[in-house]
XYZ file of C-alpha atoms in Angstrom:
246
model
C 0.176 -0.164 -0.304
C 1.329 3.222 -0.915
C 2.215 6.203 1.451
C -0.392 8.348 -0.436
C -3.299 5.690 0.128
C -2.484 5.185 3.732
C -2.658 8.892 4.564
C -5.733 9.113 2.638
C -7.333 6.287 4.703
C -6.046 7.868 8.001
C -7.395 11.024 7.259
C -10.914 9.506 6.070
C -11.118 7.914 9.495
C -9.698 10.823 11.465
C -12.445 13.179 9.692
C -15.279 10.709 10.026
C -14.472 10.301 13.762
C -15.875 13.949 14.118
C -19.915 13.190 14.278
C -20.743 16.962 13.265
C -18.883 16.645 9.929
C -20.496 13.268 9.072
C -23.766 14.710 10.104
C -23.680 18.153 8.056
C -22.022 16.629 4.974
C -23.912 13.030 4.532
C -27.037 13.366 6.665
C -28.129 16.893 6.914
C -28.568 17.004 3.122
C -30.530 13.886 2.990
C -32.506 15.501 5.842
C -32.941 18.720 4.037
C -34.356 17.278 1.057
C -36.965 14.925 3.109
C -38.404 17.860 4.890
C -38.606 20.244 2.168
C -39.902 17.568 0.006
C -42.843 17.270 2.309
C -44.104 21.021 2.150
C -47.029 21.304 -0.252
C -45.330 24.466 -2.004
C -42.424 22.503 -2.857
C -44.049 20.322 -4.976
C -45.290 23.378 -7.138
C -43.957 24.233 -10.493
C -43.594 28.273 -10.894
C -43.465 29.195 -14.423
C -40.046 30.642 -13.838
C -38.739 27.446 -13.143
C -39.537 26.003 -16.724
C -41.475 23.284 -15.939
C -39.388 22.007 -13.032
C -40.606 21.708 -9.280
C -38.733 23.908 -6.651
C -37.856 20.201 -4.906
C -36.019 19.331 -8.165
C -33.879 22.281 -7.599
C -33.230 21.744 -3.681
C -32.077 18.406 -4.408
C -29.093 19.978 -6.255
C -28.712 22.657 -3.645
C -28.503 20.339 -0.871
C -25.823 18.899 -2.721
C -24.386 22.292 -3.141
C -24.606 23.042 0.634
C -22.576 20.156 1.323
C -19.801 21.279 -1.157
C -19.720 24.409 0.617
C -19.490 23.226 4.163
C -16.594 20.903 3.073
C -14.670 23.370 0.819
C -15.163 26.461 2.984
C -15.169 25.176 6.277
C -14.177 21.756 6.909
C -11.127 21.725 4.480
C -9.627 25.024 5.442
C -10.032 24.565 9.124
C -8.199 21.166 9.023
C -5.084 22.285 7.089
C -5.087 25.651 9.206
C -5.029 23.395 12.334
C -2.227 21.071 10.787
C 0.017 24.058 10.399
C -0.886 25.942 13.618
C 0.143 22.653 15.370
C 3.363 21.922 13.376
C 1.988 18.857 11.914
C 2.849 20.066 8.463
C 6.499 20.829 9.275
C 7.237 17.439 11.111
C 5.621 15.738 7.998
C 8.144 17.208 5.871
C 11.090 14.764 7.749
C 8.946 11.844 6.966
C 7.808 10.156 3.594
C 4.527 11.321 4.017
C 5.480 14.890 2.876
C 2.926 17.711 3.540
C 1.949 17.752 -0.263
C 0.993 14.089 -0.168
C -1.164 15.248 3.088
C -3.052 17.926 0.862
C -3.344 15.655 -1.885
C -4.976 13.269 0.276
C -7.201 15.924 1.803
C -8.594 16.978 -1.498
C -9.402 13.044 -2.395
C -11.142 12.515 0.781
C -12.897 15.518 0.513
C -14.132 14.772 -3.085
C -14.839 11.291 -2.562
C -17.603 12.764 0.465
C -19.044 15.057 -1.863
C -19.727 11.859 -4.461
C -21.011 10.126 -1.513
C -23.095 12.282 -0.538
C -24.387 12.829 -4.253
C -25.445 9.221 -4.984
C -27.419 9.584 -1.022
C -29.106 12.755 -1.956
C -30.302 11.830 -5.499
C -30.985 8.363 -4.624
C -33.727 9.877 -1.892
C -34.987 12.708 -4.120
C -35.648 10.447 -7.056
C -37.084 7.295 -5.186
C -39.178 9.355 -2.723
C -40.025 12.738 -4.333
C -39.710 11.872 -8.285
C -37.073 14.321 -8.726
C -35.912 13.614 -12.616
C -32.732 11.818 -13.187
C -30.630 14.243 -14.948
C -31.048 13.887 -18.574
C -27.020 14.588 -19.241
C -25.394 12.722 -16.381
C -21.892 13.482 -17.887
C -22.520 16.972 -17.503
C -24.172 16.842 -14.132
C -20.874 14.993 -13.093
C -18.888 17.655 -14.560
C -20.779 20.564 -12.986
C -20.292 18.699 -9.354
C -16.445 18.244 -9.954
C -16.337 22.039 -11.110
C -18.604 23.019 -8.360
C -15.879 21.057 -5.669
C -13.008 22.637 -7.652
C -14.231 26.256 -7.119
C -14.723 25.283 -3.598
C -11.833 23.768 -2.747
C -9.779 26.379 -4.152
C -11.244 28.719 -2.092
C -10.990 26.801 0.887
C -7.287 26.073 0.177
C -6.960 30.238 -0.158
C -8.266 30.374 3.270
C -6.025 27.867 4.581
C -3.190 29.669 3.181
C -3.954 32.996 4.764
C -5.465 32.103 8.042
C -3.277 31.789 10.921
C -5.302 29.215 13.055
C -7.810 26.724 12.358
C -10.612 28.530 14.302
C -9.705 31.708 12.030
C -10.400 29.486 8.854
C -13.310 28.106 9.892
C -14.738 31.585 10.884
C -13.952 32.897 7.807
C -15.418 30.352 5.819
C -18.735 30.425 7.537
C -18.827 34.027 6.732
C -18.478 33.198 3.304
C -20.791 30.418 3.558
C -24.137 31.874 3.779
C -24.185 34.779 1.503
C -22.511 32.393 -1.337
C -25.234 29.890 -0.494
C -27.910 32.803 -0.376
C -27.089 33.693 -4.150
C -26.749 29.874 -4.949
C -30.840 30.131 -4.427
C -30.767 28.094 -0.707
C -33.562 30.656 0.748
C -35.411 31.281 -2.732
C -34.824 29.297 -6.211
C -32.239 32.094 -8.239
C -35.021 31.977 -11.063
C -37.468 33.743 -8.448
C -34.871 36.510 -7.358
C -34.871 39.956 -8.510
C -32.631 40.213 -12.013
C -29.813 42.238 -10.063
C -29.377 39.213 -7.536
C -29.415 36.682 -10.174
C -26.594 38.575 -12.108
C -24.444 39.058 -8.998
C -24.959 35.209 -8.347
C -24.098 34.350 -11.764
C -20.461 35.250 -10.768
C -20.449 33.499 -7.265
C -19.538 29.548 -7.282
C -22.243 27.911 -5.782
C -24.702 29.594 -8.057
C -22.521 28.692 -11.101
C -22.534 24.997 -9.831
C -26.398 25.065 -9.427
C -27.204 26.506 -12.800
C -25.079 23.740 -14.636
C -26.803 20.846 -12.319
C -30.070 22.555 -13.240
C -28.861 22.418 -16.917
C -28.057 18.879 -16.567
C -31.398 17.958 -15.103
C -33.193 19.430 -18.138
C -30.885 18.374 -20.909
C -29.886 22.313 -21.930
C -26.725 23.225 -23.391
C -24.208 24.276 -20.588
C -23.831 28.169 -19.804
C -20.627 28.980 -20.933
C -20.509 31.737 -18.326
C -21.257 29.116 -15.267
C -18.149 27.072 -16.669
C -15.755 30.314 -16.809
C -16.934 31.436 -13.404
C -16.320 27.970 -11.934
C -12.820 27.622 -13.853
C -12.126 31.165 -12.912
C -12.297 30.321 -9.123
C -10.183 27.245 -9.678
C -7.325 29.245 -11.713
C -7.181 32.754 -9.391
C -7.980 31.224 -6.133
C -5.574 28.003 -6.581
C -2.943 29.801 -7.954
C -3.143 32.276 -4.853
C -3.313 29.396 -2.511
C 0.132 27.936 -3.974
C 2.197 31.220 -3.919
C 0.788 32.007 -0.183
C 0.771 28.630 1.413
C 3.049 28.165 4.446
C 3.942 24.741 5.367
C 4.967 26.121 8.991
């Protein structure tokens, strides 16, 4: 077994020992879909949604929320805490170099998102008749790009935050407005035009738009892809330049 595999398994075990992490990334999105799916108004299909019901959109939003929790709160908090406690510095003298740990964290968090995706959409499709994405490949691409954008922001937070608590606080501060523009409190299509245009340039709104395109079989919006790739390139580059191992 390679060093990378061992570290990935160890990081997964450590993370899943935290009941709050497991709850908010794997169980809470399902709970949100179940609760909202039983609200009568969520079964309605406003004209602005192009034939979709509100609950059809909220399955993707529940998954986006899990991505946000992992990318903006979990990932930066763990990495900043490791640096704060000197763990990254000590790893530099072992075969498990800090970049290996970083890669293991990214893989572990991506797998968590994919598991959450399967759980959320299994419940949504079987219990609430949410349609299966007409373009599964685009849907998977949307999830991966959403992760890329969120994780890049998280790595940048981990790079600049002096402590794990600070990284978590900044991530939490960013999480709520970004999820608002993604449509967590009200579908984007029902927002005023100005809020929709602002949301177009936020990562979770762009990811939500791509997932909706995949759900309905429409061609993907070039703007949404550009926005998510932009977050990956800009925040990822900044994180690489600013990240400190000690």
